[in-house]
Coordinates of C-alpha atoms in Angstrom, one line a residue:
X1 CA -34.6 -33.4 -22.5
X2 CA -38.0 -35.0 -22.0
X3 CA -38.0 -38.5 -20.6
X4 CA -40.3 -41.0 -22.8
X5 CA -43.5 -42.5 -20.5
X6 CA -45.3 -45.7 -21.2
X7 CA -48.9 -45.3 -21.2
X8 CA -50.8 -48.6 -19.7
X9 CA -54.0 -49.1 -20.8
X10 CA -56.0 -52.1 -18.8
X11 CA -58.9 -53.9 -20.2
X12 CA -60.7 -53.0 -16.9
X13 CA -63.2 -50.8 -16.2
X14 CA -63.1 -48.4 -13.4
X15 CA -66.3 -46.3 -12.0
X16 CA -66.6 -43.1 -12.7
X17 CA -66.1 -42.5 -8.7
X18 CA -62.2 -43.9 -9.2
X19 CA -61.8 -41.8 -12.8
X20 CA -63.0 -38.6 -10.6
X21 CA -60.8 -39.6 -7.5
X22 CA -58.0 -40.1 -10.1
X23 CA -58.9 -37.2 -11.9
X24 CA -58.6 -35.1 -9.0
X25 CA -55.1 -36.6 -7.9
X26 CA -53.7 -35.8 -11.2
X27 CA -54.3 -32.0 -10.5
X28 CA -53.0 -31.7 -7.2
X29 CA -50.0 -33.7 -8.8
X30 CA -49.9 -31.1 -11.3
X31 CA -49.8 -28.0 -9.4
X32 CA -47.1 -29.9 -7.0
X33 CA -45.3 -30.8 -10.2
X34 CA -45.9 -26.8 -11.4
X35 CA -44.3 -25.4 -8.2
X36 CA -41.3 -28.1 -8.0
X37 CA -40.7 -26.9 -12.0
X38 CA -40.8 -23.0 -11.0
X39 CA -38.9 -23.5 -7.8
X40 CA -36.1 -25.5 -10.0
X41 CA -36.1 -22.8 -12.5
X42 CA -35.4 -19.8 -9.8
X43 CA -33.0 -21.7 -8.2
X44 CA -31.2 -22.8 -11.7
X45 CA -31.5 -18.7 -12.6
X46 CA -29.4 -17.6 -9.3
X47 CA -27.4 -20.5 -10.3
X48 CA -27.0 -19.2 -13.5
X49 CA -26.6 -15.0 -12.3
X50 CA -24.0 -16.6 -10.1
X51 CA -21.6 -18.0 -12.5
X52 CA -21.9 -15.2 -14.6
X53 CA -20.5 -12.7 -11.8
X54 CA -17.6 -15.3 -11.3
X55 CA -17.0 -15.6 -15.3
X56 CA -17.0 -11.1 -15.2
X57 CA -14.7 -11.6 -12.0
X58 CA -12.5 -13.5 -13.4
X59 CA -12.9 -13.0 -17.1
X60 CA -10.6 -10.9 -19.1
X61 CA -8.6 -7.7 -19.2
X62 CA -7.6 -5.6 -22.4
X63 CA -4.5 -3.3 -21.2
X64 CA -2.9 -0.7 -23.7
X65 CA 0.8 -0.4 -22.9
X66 CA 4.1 0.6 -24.1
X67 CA 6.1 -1.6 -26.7
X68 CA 9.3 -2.0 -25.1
X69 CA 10.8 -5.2 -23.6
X70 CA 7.3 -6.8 -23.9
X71 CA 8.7 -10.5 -23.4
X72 CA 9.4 -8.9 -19.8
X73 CA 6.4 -7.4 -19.2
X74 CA 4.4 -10.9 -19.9
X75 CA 6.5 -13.0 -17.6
X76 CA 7.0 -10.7 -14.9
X77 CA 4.1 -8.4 -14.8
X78 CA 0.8 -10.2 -16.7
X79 CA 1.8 -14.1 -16.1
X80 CA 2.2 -13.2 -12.4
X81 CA -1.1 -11.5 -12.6
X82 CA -2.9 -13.9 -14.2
X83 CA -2.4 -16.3 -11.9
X84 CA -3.6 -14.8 -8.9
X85 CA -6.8 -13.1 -9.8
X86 CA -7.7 -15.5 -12.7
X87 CA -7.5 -13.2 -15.4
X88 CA -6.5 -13.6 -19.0
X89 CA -4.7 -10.2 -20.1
X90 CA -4.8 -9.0 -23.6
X91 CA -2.1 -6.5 -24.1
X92 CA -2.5 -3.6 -26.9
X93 CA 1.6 -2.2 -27.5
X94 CA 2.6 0.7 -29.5
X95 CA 3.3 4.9 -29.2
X96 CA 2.0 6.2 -26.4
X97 CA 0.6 8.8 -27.7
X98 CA -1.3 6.9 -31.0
X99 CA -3.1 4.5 -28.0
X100 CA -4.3 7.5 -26.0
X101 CA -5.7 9.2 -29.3
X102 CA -7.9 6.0 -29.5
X103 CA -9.0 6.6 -25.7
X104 CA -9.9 9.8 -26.9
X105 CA -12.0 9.0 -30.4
X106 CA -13.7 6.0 -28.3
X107 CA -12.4 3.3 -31.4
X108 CA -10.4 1.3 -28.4
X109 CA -11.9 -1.1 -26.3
X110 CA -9.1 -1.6 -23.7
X111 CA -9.7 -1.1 -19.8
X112 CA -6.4 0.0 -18.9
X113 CA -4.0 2.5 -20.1
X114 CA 0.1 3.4 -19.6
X115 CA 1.1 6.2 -20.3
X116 CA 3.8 8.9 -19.5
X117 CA 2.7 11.5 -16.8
X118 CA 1.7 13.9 -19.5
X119 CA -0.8 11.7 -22.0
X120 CA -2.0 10.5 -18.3
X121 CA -2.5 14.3 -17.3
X122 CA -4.4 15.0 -20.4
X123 CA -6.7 11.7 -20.5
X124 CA -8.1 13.2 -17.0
X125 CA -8.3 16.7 -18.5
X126 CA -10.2 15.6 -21.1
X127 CA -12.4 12.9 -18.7
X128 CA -11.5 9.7 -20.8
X129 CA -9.7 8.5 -18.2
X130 CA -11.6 7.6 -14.7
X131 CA -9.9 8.3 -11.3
X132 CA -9.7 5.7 -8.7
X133 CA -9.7 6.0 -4.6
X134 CA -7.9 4.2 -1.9
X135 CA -11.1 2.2 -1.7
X136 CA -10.5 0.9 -5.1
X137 CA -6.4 0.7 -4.6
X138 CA -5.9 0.1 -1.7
X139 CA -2.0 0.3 -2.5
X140 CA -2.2 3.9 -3.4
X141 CA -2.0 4.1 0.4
X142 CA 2.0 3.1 -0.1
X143 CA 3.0 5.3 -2.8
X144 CA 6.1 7.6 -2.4
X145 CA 5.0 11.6 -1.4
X146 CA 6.3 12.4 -5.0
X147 CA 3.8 9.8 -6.8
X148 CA 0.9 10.6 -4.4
X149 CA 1.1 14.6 -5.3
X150 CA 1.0 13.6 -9.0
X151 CA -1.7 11.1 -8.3
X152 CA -3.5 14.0 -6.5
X153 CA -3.2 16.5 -8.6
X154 CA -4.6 14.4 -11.4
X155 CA -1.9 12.9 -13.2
X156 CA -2.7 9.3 -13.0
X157 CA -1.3 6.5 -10.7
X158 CA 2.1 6.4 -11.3
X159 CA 4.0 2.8 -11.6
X160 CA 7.6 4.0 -11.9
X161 CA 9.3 7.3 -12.2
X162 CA 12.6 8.4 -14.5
X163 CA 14.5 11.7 -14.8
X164 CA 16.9 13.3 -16.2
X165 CA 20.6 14.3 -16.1
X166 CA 23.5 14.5 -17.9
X167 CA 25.9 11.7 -19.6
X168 CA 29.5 13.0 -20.7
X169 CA 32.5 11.9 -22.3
X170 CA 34.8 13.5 -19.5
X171 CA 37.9 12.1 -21.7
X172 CA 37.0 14.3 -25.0
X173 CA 35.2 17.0 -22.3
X174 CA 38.8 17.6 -20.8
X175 CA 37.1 17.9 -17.2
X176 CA 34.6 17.4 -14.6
X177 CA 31.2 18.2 -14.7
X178 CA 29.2 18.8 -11.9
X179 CA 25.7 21.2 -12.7
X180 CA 23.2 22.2 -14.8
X181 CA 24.8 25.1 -15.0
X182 CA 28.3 23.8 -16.6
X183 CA 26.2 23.0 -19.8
X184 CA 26.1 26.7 -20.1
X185 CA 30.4 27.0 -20.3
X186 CA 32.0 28.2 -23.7
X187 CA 34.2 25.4 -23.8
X188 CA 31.1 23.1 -24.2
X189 CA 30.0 24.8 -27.7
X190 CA 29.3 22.4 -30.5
X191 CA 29.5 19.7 -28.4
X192 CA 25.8 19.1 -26.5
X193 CA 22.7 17.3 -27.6
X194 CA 19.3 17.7 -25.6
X195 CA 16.1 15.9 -25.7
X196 CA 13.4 17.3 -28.3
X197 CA 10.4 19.6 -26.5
X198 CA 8.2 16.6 -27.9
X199 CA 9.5 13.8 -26.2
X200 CA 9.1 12.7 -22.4
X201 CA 12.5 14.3 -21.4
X202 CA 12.0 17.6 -23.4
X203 CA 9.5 19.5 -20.5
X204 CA 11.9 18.1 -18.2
X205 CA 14.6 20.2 -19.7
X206 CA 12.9 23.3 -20.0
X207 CA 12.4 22.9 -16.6
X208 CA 16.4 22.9 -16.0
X209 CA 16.6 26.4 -18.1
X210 CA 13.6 27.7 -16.7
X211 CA 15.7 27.1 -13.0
X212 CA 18.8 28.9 -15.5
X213 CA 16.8 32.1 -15.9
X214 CA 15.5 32.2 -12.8
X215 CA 12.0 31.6 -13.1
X216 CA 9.9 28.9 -12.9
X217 CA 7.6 28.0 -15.8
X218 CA 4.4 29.0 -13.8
X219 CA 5.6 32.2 -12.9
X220 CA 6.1 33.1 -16.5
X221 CA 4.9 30.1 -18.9
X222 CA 8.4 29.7 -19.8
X223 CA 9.6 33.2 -20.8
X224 CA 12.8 33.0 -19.1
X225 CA 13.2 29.5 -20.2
X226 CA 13.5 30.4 -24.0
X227 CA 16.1 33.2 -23.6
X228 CA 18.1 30.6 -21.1
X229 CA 17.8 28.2 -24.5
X230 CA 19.0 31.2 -26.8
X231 CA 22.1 31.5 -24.5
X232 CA 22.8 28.1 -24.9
X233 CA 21.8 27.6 -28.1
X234 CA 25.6 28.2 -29.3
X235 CA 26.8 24.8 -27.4
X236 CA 24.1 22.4 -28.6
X237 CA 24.7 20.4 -32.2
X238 CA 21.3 18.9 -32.4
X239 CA 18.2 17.6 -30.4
X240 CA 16.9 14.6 -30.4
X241 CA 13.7 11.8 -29.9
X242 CA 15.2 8.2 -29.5
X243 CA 18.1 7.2 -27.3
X244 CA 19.6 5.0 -29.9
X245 CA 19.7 8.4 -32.2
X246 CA 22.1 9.7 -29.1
X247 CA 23.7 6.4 -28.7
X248 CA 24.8 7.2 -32.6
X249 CA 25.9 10.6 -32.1
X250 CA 28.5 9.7 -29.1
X251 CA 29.9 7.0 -31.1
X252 CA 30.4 9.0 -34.4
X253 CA 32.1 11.6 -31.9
X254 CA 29.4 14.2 -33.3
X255 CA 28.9 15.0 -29.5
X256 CA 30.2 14.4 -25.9
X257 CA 27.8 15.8 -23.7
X258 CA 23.8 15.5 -23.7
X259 CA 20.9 15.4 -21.2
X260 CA 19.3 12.1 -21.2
X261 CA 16.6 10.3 -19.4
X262 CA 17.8 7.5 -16.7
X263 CA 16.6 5.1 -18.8
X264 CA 18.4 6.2 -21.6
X265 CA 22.1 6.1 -20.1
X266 CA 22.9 2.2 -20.8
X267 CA 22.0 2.5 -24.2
X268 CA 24.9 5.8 -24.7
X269 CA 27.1 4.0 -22.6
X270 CA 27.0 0.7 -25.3
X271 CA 28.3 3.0 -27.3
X272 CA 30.9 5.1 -25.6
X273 CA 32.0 2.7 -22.7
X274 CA 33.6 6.4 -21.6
X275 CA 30.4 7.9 -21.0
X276 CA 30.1 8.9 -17.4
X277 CA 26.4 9.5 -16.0
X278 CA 25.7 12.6 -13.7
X279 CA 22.7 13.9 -11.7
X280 CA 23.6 17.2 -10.4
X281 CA 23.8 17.9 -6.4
X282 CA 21.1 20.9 -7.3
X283 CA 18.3 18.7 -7.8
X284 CA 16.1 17.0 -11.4
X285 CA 13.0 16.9 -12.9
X286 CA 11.0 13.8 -13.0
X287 CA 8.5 12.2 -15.0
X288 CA 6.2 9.4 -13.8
X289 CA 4.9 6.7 -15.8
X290 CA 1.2 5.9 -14.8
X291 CA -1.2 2.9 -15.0
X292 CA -4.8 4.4 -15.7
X293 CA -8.8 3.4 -15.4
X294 CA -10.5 4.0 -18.9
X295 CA -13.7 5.4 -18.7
X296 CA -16.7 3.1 -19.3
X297 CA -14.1 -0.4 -18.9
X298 CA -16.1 -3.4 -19.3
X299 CA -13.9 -5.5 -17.0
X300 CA -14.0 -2.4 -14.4
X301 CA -13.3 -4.9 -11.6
X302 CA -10.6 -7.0 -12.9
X303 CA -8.8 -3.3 -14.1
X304 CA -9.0 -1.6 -10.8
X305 CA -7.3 -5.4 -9.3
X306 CA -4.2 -4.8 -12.1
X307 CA -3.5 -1.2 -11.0
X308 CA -3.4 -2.6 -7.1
X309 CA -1.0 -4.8 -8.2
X310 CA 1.0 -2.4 -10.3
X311 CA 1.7 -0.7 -7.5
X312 CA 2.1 -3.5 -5.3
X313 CA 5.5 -3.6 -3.3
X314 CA 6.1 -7.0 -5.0
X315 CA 5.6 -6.7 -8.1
X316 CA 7.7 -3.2 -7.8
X317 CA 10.4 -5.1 -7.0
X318 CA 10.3 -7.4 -9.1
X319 CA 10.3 -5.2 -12.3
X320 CA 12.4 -2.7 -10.6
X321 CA 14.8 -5.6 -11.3
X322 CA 13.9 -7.2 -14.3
X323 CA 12.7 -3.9 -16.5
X324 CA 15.1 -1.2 -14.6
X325 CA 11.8 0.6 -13.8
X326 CA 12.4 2.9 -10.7
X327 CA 9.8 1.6 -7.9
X328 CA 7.5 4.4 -6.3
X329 CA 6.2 2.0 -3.7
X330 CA 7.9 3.2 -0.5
X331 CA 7.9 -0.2 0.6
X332 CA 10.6 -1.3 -1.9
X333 CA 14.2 -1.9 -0.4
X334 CA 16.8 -1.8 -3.6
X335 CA 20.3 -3.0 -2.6
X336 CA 22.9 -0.8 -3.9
X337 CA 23.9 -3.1 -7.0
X338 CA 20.3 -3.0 -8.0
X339 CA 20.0 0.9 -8.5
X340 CA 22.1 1.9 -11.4
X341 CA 20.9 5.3 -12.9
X342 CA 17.0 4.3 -11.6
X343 CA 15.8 7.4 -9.7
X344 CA 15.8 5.9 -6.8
X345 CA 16.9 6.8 -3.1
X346 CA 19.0 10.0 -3.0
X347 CA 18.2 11.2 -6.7
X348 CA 14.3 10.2 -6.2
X349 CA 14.2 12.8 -2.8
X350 CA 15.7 15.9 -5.4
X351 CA 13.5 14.8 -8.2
X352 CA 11.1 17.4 -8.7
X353 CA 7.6 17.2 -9.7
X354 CA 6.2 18.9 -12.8
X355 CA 3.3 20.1 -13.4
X356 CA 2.0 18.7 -16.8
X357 CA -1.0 20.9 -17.0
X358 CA 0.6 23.3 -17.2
X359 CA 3.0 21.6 -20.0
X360 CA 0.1 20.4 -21.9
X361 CA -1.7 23.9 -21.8
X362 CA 1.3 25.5 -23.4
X363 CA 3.2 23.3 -25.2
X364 CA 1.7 24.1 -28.4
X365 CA 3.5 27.4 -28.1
X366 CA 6.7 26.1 -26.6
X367 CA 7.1 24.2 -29.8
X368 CA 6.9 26.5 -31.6
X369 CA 9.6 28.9 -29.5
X370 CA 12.1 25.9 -29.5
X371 CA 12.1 25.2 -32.7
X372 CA 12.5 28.5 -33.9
X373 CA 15.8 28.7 -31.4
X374 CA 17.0 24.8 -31.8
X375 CA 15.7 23.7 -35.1
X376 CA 16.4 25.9 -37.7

């Protein structure tokens, strides 16, 4: 705002000596007064360029994520995060694959992106989805062998990893089960469920038949699979896509054997407190969930910080607690009470890695193939 001035005016008369001497005063006044004004003016502009880095560094962060235990995920992942870097989060929740197709039509906004390894795999495929170095993360640098292959080969950072195995009623089963292989036994017919080829568990389990028929997927995209899934096709009553649908079939006694995701187990066991939980000596297949850079993010910085911390041993821990989520920080010490049915320790070392290009480049077909054996 301008300050008002007084103007004087004296009934004396100064020579025109004293009007030029003033005259001339004025101007050097003037061009003092011109400099001072542009000098102010720089220094209020880097003033101003300034604060508008620290209001982009510490501005806000729109992360797409899954819909499950979100009360969790605010206290113990995006409070937490908040706090330290400054950062209000706005989280975008629903299906995982919906929020990717978004990504993918450019109608979402968001700078981060969860995903399961194989809508992660696919976002890179397609380039929607930017990778990040060690520069960037420096955390990657701690990540379990398992999560740095599927970080390396292009599958995203992974946060957490799950797997499968299998979750019996040994009571109505009549005996122990101990491998893959026993799903394949007569005395199991009518009695099994598996996870749908669609869901995050279904590629998992192809994998297991692929091992049944003696070849892996890559060596034949999944030709000996399929006829491993036609021999067992006589044990299993139905497939499936949510755990509570499984949870449903154990307690109408519809089933009492199925292959189920880690995460999965507590929910069967709620409803048959006989339900015994069993990952086979021979090894599993795993599935990592992944925290991803979207393309083009406006708060670039502030995403690349909320992947580091992700990954970070502490917050690992923390949700490895609170959310069941198995860590793949090697850094993380669980104590045995803590584990459950994570895949985590001895399971973790014979999960195996799949590779979900080679899922997503075929599973058009495989859907096809399964449902023509399982579904009709």
């Amino acid at each position: 705002m301008k300050k008002p001035f007084l103007v004087i005016i004296t009934a004396t008369l100064l020579s025109f000596s004293l009007l030029g001497l003033s005259a001339c005063g004025n101007s050097q006044a003037n061009l003092s007064g011109e400099k001072k004004e542009e000098s102010t003016a720089k220094a209020e502009s880097s003033k101003g360029e300034e604060a508008a880095e620290k209001k982009d560094a510490s501005g806000e962060l729109l992360v797409s994520t899954f819909g499950l235990n979100q009360d969790i995920v605010e206290s113990d992942i995006i409070k937490p995060f908040e706090e330290v870097n400054g950062v209000k989060v706005t989280l975008e929740v629903g299906n995982a694959a919906e929020r990717l197709t978004k990504v993918e039509s450019g109608s979402s906004n968001v700078d981060v992106i969860e995903l399961s390894q194989s809508g992660s795999t696919k976002g890179y495929t397609e380039g929607v989805l930017e990778e990040v170095t060690e520069k960037d993360v420096p955390n990657l640098a701690s990540l379990s062998d398992e999560a740095k292959q599927v970080y390396q080969n292009g599958g995203g950072v992974p946060f957490s990893i799950n797997s499968i195995g299998i979750v019996y009623d040994k009571e109505k089963v009549g005996h122990e089960l101990k491998d893959w292989a026993d799903l394949w036994s007569s005395d199991l017919a009518g009695k099994i469920a598996v996870p749908d080829i669609t869901t995050t568990a279904g590629p998992l389990f192809l994998s297991v038949a692929a091992d049944k028929g003696g070849k892996a997927l890559s060596e034949d995209k999944g030709e000996a699979a399929f006829k491993a899934l036609e021999e067992l096709n006589p044990n299993i009553v139905n497939t499936y896509s949510k755990s509570s649908d499984l949870a449903n079939m154990f307690q109408a006694g519809e089933i009492s054997v199925a292959v189920v995701a880690d995460f999965g187990v507590s929910t069967v066991q709620k409803a048959d407190p006989n339900a015994e939980y069993l990952v086979p000596e021979s090894g599993t297949y795993a599935n990592f969930n992944t925290v991803n850079l979207v393309k083009g993010a406006k708060n670039k910085e502030n995403a690349l910080k909320y992947i580091n911390f992700r990954i970070s041993a502490e917050n690992q821990a923390v949700k490895a607690k609170s959310l069941t989520e198995a860590p793949v920080n090697k850094d993380v010490q669980l104590k045995d009470d803590e584990v459950k049915t994570m895949t985590y320790g001895a399971v973790a070392k014979r999960a195996k890695v799949v590779d979900f290009k080679l899922v997503n480049n075929n599973l058009k077909d495989w859907i096809d193939q399964w449902n023509k054996i399982l579904n009709q």
